[in-house]
Coordinates of N, CA, C and O in Angstrom, one line a residue:
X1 N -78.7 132.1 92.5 CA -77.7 131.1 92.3 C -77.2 131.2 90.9 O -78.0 131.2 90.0
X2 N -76.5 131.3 90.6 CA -75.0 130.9 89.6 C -75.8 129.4 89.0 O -76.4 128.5 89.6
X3 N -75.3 129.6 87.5 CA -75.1 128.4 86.6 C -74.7 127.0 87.3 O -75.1 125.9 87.1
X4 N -73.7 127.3 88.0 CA -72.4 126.5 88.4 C -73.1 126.2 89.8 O -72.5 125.2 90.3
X5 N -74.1 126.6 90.4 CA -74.6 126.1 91.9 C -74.4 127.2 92.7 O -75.4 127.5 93.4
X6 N -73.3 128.0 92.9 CA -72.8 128.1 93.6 C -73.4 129.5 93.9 O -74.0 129.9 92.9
X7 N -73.4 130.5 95.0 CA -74.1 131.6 95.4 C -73.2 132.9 94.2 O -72.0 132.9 93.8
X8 N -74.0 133.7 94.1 CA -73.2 134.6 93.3 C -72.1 135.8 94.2 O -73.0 136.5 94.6
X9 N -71.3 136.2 94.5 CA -70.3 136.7 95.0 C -70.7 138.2 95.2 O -71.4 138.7 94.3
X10 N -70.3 139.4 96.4 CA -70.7 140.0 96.4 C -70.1 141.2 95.2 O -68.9 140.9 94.7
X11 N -70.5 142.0 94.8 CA -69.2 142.7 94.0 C -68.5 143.8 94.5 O -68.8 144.7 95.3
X12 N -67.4 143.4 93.7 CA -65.8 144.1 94.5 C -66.0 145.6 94.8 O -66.8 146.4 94.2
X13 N -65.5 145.7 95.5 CA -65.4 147.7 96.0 C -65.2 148.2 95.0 O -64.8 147.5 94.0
X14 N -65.5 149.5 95.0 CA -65.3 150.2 93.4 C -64.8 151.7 93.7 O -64.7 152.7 92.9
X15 N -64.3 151.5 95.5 CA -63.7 152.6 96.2 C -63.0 151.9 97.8 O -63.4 150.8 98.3
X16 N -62.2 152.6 98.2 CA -61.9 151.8 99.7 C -61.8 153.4 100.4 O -61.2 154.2 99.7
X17 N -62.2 153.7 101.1 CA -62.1 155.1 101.7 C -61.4 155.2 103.2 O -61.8 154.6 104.2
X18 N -60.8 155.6 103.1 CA -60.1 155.9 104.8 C -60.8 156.9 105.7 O -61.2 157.8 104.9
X19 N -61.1 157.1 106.5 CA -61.9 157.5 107.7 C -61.7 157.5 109.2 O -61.5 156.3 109.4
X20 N -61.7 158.0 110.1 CA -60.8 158.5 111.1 C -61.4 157.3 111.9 O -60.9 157.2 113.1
X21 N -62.3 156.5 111.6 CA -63.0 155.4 112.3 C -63.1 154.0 111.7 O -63.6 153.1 112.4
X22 N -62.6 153.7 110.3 CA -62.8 152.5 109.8 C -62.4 153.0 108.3 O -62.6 154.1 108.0
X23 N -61.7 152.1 107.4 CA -61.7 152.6 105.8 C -63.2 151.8 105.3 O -63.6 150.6 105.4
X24 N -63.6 152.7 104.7 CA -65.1 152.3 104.2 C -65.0 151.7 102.9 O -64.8 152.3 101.9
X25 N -65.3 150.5 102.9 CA -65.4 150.0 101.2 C -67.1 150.3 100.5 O -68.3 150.1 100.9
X26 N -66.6 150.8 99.6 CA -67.7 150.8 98.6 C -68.4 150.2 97.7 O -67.6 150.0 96.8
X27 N -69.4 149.8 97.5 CA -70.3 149.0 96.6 C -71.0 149.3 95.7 O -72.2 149.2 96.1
X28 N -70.8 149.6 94.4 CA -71.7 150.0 93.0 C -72.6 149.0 92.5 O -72.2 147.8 92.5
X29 N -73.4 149.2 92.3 CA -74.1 148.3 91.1 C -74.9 149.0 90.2 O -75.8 149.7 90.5
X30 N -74.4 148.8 88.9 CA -75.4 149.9 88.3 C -75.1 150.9 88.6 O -73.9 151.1 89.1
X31 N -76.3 152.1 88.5 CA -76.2 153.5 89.1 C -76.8 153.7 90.0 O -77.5 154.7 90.1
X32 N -76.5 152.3 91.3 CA -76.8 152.9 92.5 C -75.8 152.6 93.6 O -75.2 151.6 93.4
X33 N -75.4 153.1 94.6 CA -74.7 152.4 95.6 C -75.1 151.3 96.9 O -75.6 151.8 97.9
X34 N -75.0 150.2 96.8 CA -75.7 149.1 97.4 C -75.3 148.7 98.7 O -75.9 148.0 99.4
X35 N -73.7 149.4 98.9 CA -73.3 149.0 100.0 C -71.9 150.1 100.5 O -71.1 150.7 99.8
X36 N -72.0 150.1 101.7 CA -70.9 150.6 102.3 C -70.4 149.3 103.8 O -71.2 148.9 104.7
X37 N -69.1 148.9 103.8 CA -68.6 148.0 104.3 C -67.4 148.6 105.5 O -66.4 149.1 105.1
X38 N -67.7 148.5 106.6 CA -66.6 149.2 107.4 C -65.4 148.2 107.4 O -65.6 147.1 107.7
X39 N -64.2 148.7 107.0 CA -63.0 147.5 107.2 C -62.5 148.0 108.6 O -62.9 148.6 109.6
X40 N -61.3 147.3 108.2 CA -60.0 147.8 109.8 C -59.4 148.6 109.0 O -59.1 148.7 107.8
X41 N -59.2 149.5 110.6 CA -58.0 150.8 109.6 C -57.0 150.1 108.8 O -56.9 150.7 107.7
X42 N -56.3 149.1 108.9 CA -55.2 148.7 108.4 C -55.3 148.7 107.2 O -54.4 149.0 106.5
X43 N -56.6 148.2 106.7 CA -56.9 148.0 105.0 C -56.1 149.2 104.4 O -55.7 150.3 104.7
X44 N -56.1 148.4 103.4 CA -55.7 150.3 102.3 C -56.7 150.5 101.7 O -57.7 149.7 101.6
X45 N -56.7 152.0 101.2 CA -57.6 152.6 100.7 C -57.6 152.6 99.0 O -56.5 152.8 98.4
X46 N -58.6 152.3 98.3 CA -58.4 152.4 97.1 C -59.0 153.4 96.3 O -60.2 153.6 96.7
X47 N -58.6 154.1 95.2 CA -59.0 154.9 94.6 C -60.6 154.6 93.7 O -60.9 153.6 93.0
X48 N -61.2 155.4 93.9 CA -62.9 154.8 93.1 C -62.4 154.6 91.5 O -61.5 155.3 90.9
X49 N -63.0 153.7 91.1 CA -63.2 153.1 90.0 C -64.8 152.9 89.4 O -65.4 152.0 88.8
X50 N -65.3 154.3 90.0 CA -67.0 154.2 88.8 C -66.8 155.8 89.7 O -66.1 156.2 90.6
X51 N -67.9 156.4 88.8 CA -68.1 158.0 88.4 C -69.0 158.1 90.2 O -68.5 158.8 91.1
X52 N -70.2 157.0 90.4 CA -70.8 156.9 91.7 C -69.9 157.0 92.9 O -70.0 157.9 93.8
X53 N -68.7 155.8 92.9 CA -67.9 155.7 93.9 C -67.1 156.9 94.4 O -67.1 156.9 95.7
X54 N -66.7 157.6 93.9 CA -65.9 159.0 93.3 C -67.2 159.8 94.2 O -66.9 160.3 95.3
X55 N -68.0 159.8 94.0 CA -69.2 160.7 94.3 C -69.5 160.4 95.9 O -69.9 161.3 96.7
X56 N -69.3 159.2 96.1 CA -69.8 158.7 97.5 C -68.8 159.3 98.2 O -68.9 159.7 99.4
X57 N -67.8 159.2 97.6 CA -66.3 158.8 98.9 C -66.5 160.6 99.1 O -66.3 161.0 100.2
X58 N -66.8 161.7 97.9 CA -66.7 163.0 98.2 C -67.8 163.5 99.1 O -67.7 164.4 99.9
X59 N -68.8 162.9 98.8 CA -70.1 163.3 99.7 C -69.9 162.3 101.3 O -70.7 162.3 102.2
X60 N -69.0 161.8 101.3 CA -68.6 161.0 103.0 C -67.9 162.3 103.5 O -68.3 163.1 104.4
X61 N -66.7 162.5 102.8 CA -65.8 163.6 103.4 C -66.3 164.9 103.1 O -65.4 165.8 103.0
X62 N -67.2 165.1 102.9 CA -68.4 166.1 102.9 C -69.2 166.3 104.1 O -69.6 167.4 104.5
X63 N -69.3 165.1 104.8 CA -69.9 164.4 106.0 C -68.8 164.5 107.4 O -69.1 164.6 108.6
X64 N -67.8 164.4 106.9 CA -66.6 164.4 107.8 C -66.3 165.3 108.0 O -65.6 165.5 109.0
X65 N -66.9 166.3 107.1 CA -66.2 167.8 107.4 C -67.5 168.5 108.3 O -67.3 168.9 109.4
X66 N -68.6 168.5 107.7 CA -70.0 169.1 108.1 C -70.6 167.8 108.8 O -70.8 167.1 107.8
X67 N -71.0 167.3 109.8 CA -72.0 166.5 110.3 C -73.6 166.8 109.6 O -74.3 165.9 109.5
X68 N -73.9 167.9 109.1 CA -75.3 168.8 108.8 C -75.0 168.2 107.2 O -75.9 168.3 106.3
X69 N -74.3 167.8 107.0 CA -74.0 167.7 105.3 C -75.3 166.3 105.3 O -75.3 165.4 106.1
X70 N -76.5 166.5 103.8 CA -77.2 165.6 103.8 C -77.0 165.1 102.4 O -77.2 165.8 101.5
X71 N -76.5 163.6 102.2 CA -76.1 162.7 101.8 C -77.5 162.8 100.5 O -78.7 162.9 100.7
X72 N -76.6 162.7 98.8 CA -77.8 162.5 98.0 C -77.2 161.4 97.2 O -76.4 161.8 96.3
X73 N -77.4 160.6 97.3 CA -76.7 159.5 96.3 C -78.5 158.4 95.8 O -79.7 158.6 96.2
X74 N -78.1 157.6 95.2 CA -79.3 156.7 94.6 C -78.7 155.5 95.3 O -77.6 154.9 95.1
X75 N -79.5 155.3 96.0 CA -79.4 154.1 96.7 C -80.7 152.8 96.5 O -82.0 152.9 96.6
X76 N -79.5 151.5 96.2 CA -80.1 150.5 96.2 C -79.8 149.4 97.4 O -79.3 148.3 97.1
X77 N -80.2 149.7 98.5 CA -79.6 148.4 99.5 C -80.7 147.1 99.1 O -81.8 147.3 98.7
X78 N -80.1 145.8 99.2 CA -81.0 144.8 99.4 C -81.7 144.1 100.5 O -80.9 143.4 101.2
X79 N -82.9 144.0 100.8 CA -83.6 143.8 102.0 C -84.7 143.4 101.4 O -85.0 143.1 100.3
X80 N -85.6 143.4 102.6 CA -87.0 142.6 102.3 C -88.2 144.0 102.2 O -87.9 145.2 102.3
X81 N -89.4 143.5 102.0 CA -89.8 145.1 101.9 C -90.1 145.9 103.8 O -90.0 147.1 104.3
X82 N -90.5 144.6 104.3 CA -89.8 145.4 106.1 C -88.7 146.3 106.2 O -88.7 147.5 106.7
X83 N -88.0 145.7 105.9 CA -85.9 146.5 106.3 C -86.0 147.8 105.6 O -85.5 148.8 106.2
X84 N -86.7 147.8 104.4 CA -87.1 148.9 103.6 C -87.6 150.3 104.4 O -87.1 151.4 104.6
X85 N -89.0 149.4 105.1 CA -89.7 151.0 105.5 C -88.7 151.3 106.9 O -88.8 152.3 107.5
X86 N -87.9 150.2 107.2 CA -87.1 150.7 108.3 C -86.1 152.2 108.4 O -86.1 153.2 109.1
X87 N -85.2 151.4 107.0 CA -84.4 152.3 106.7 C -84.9 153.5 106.2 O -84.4 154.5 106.7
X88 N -86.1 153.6 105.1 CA -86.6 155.0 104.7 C -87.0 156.0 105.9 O -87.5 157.1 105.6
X89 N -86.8 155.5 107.0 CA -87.5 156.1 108.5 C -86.3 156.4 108.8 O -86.2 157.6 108.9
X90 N -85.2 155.9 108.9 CA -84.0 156.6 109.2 C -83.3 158.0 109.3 O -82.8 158.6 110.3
X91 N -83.4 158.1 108.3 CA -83.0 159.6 107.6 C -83.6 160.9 108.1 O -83.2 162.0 108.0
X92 N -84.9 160.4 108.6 CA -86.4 161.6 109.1 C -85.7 162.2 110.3 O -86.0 163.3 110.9
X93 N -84.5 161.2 110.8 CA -84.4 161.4 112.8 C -83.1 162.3 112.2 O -82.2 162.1 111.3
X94 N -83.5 163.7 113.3 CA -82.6 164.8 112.6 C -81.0 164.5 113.2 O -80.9 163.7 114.2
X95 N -79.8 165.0 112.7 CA -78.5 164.8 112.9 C -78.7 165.5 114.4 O -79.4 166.4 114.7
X96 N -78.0 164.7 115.2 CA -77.9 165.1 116.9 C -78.4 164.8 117.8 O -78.1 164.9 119.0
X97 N -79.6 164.0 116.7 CA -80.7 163.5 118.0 C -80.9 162.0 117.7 O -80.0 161.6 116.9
X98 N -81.8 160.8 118.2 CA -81.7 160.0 118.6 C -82.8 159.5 118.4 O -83.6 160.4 118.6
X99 N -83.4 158.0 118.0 CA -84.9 157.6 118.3 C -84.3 156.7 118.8 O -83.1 156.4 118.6
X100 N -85.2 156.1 119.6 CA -85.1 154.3 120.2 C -85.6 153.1 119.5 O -86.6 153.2 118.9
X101 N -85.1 152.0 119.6 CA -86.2 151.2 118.7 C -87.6 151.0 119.1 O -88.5 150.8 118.3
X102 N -87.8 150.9 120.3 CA -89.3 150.9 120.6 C -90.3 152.5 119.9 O -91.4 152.3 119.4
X103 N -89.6 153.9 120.1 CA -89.9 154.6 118.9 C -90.1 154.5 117.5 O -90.9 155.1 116.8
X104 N -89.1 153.6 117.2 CA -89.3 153.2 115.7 C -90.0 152.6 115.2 O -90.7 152.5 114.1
X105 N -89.8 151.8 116.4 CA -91.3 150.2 116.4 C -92.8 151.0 115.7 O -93.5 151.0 114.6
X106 N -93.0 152.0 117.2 CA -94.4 152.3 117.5 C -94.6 153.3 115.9 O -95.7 153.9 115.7
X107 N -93.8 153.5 115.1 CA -94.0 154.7 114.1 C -94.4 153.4 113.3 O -95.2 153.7 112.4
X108 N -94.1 152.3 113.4 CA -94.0 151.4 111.5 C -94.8 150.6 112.3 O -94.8 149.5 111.7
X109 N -95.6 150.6 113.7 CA -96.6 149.4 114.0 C -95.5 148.1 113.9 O -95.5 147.5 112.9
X110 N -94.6 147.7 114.9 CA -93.4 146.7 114.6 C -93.2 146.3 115.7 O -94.1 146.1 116.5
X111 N -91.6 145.9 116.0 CA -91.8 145.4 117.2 C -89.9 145.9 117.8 O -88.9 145.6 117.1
X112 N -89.7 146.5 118.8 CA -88.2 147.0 118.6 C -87.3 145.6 117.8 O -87.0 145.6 116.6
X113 N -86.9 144.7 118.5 CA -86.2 143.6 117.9 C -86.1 143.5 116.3 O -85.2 143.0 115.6
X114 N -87.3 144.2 115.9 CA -87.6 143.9 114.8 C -86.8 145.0 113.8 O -86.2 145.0 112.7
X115 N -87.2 146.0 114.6 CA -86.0 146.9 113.9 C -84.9 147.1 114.4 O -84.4 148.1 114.1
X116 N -84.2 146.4 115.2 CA -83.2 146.1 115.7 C -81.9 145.5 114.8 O -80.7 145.7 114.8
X117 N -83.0 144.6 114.1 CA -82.8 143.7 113.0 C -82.4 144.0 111.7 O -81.7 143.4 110.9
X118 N -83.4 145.4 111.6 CA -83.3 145.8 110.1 C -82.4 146.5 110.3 O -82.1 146.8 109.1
X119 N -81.5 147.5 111.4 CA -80.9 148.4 111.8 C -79.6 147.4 111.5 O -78.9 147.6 110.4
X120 N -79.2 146.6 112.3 CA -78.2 145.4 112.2 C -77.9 145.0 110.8 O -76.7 144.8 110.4
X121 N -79.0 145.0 109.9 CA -78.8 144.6 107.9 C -78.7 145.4 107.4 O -78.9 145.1 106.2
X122 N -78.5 146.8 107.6 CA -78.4 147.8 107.1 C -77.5 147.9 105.9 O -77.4 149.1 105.7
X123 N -76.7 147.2 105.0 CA -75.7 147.4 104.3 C -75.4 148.6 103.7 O -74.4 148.7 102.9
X124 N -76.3 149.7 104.0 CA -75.6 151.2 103.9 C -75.4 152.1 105.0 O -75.6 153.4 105.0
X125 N -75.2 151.6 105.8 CA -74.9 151.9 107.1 C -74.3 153.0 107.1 O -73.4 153.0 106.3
X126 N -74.5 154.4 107.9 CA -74.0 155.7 107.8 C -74.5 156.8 106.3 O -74.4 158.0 106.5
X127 N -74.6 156.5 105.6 CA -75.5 156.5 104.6 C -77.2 156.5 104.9 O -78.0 157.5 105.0
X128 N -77.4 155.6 105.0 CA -79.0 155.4 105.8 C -78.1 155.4 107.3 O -77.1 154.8 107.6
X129 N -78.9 156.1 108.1 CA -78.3 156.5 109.3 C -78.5 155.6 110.6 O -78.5 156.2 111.7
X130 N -78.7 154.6 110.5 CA -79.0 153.8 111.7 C -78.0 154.0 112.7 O -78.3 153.4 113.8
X131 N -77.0 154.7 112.6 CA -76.0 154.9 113.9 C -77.1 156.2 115.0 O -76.6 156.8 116.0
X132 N -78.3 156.5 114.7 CA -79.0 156.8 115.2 C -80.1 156.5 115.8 O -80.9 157.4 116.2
X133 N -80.3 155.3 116.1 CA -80.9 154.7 116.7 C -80.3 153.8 118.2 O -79.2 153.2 118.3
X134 N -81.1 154.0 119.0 CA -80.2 153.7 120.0 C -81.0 152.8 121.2 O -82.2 153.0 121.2
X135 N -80.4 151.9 122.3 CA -81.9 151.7 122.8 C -82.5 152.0 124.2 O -81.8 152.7 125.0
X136 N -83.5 151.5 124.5 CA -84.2 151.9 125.7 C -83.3 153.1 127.0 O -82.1 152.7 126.7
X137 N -83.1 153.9 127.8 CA -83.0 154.4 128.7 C -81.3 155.0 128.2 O -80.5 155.5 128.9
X138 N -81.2 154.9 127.2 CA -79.7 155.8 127.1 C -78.5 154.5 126.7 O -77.4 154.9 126.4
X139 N -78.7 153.6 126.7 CA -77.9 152.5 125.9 C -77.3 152.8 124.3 O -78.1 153.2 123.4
X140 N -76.4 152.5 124.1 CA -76.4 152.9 122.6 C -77.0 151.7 121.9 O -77.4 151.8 120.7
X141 N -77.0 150.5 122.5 CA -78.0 149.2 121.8 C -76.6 148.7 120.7 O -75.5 148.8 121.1
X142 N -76.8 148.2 119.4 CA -76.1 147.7 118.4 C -75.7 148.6 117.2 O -76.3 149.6 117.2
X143 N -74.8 148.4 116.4 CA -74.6 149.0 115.3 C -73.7 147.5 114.3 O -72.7 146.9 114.8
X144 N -74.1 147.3 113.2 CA -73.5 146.6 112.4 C -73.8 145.0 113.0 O -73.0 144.1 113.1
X145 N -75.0 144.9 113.4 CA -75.7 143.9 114.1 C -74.6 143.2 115.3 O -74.4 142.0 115.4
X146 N -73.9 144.3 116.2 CA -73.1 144.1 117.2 C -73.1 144.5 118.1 O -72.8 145.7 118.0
X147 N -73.2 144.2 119.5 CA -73.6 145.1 120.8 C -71.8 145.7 121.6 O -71.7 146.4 122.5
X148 N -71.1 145.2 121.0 CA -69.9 145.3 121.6 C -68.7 145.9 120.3 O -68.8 146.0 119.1
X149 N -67.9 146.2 120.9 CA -66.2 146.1 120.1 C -66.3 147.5 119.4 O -66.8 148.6 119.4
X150 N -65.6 146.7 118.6 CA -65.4 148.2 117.6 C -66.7 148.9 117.0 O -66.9 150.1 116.9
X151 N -67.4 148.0 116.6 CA -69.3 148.5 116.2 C -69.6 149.7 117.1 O -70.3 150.7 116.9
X152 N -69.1 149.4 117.9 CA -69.7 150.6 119.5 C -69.1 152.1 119.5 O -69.5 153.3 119.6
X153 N -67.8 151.2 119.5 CA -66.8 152.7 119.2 C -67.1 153.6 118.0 O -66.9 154.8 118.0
X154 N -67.6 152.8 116.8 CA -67.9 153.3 115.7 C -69.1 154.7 115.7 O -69.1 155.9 115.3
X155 N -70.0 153.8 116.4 CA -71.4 154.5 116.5 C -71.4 155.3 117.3 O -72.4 156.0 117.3
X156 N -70.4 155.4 118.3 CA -69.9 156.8 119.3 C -69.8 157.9 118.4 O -70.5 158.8 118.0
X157 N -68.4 157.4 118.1 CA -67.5 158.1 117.2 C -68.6 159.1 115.9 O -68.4 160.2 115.6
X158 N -69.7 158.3 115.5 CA -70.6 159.1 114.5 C -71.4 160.1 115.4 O -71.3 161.4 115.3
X159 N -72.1 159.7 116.2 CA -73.1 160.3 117.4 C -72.6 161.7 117.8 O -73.2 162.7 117.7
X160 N -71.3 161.4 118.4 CA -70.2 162.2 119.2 C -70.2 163.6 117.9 O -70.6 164.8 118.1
X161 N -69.7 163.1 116.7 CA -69.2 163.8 115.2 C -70.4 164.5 115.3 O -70.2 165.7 115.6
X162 N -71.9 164.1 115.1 CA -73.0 164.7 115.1 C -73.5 165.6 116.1 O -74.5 166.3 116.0
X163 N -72.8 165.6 117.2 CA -73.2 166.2 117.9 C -74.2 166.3 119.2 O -74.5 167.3 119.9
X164 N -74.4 164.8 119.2 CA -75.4 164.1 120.5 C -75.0 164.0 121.6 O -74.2 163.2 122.0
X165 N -75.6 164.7 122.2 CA -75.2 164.6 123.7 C -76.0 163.5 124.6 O -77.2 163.4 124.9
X166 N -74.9 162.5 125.0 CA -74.9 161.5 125.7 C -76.2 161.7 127.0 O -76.7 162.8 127.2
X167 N -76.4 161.0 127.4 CA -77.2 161.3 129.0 C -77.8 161.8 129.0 O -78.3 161.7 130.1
X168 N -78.6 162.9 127.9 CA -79.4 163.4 128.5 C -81.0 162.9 128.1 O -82.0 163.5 128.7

């Protein structure tokens, strides 16, 4: 909390990136990146405003070019120390392929929901890779703690880019 009462505000993009699936806003703090924010295409895109942001938006379209391209940035997301070992499990599940949350569960002793959950708070979403997780029997499950709409099409749209073949 703020002096004033009031919750402290998140801070402003320090990049807006366009992307063939959402313009991504960017989130600095310090010298880490804390967040990536999917907007609507319509947003505009803004030029980075820190040496990090600049760095992210080139290592995305790095990603857009190569699916294989692996992401090095210093990341600071905020979570609890659960959401933590969630996301650090993320990154292990190779580009193409897929875990389930009940796989993820049984790796961190948890419970799927549970990472369902931390998958859903992800505030570096595609970055830490949660668009790889998916659930039981071939469902794509949630992305951006959403089981429908555009979240869905999103997490196609990455899967698809990577290279995963649906069904099998």
């Amino acid at each position: 909390m703020r002096s004033d009462g009031q919750a402290p505000s998140a801070p402003e993009f320090a990049a807006k990136l366009r992307t063939p699936f959402a313009v991504l806003g960017i989130r600095i703090s310090g010298s880490a990146l804390t967040g990536v924010e999917y907007l609507p295409l319509r947003e505009k895109a803004m030029v980075p405003t820190h040496a990090l942001a600049e760095r992210t938006c080139r290592q995305i379209e790095r990603f857009l070019d190569d699916p294989m391209f692996r992401f090095t940035l210093p990341l600071a997301p905020a979570g609890t120390a659960f959401r933590h070992r969630v996301w650090e499990a993320l990154p292990a599940i190779p580009v193409g392929e897929s875990r389930t949350y009940g796989e993820i569960a049984r790796q961190l002793g948890s419970a799927p929901r549970a990472i369902g959950g931390a998958c859903g708070a992800n505030p570096i979403a595609l970055i830490i890779p949660c668009h790889r997780v998916v659930g039981s029997r071939g469902s794509l499950g949630g992305f951006m703690g959403m089981t429908e709409g555009n979240p869905i099409d999103i997490k196609r749209w990455l899967l698809t880019h990577e290279g995963y073949r649906f069904g099998r």
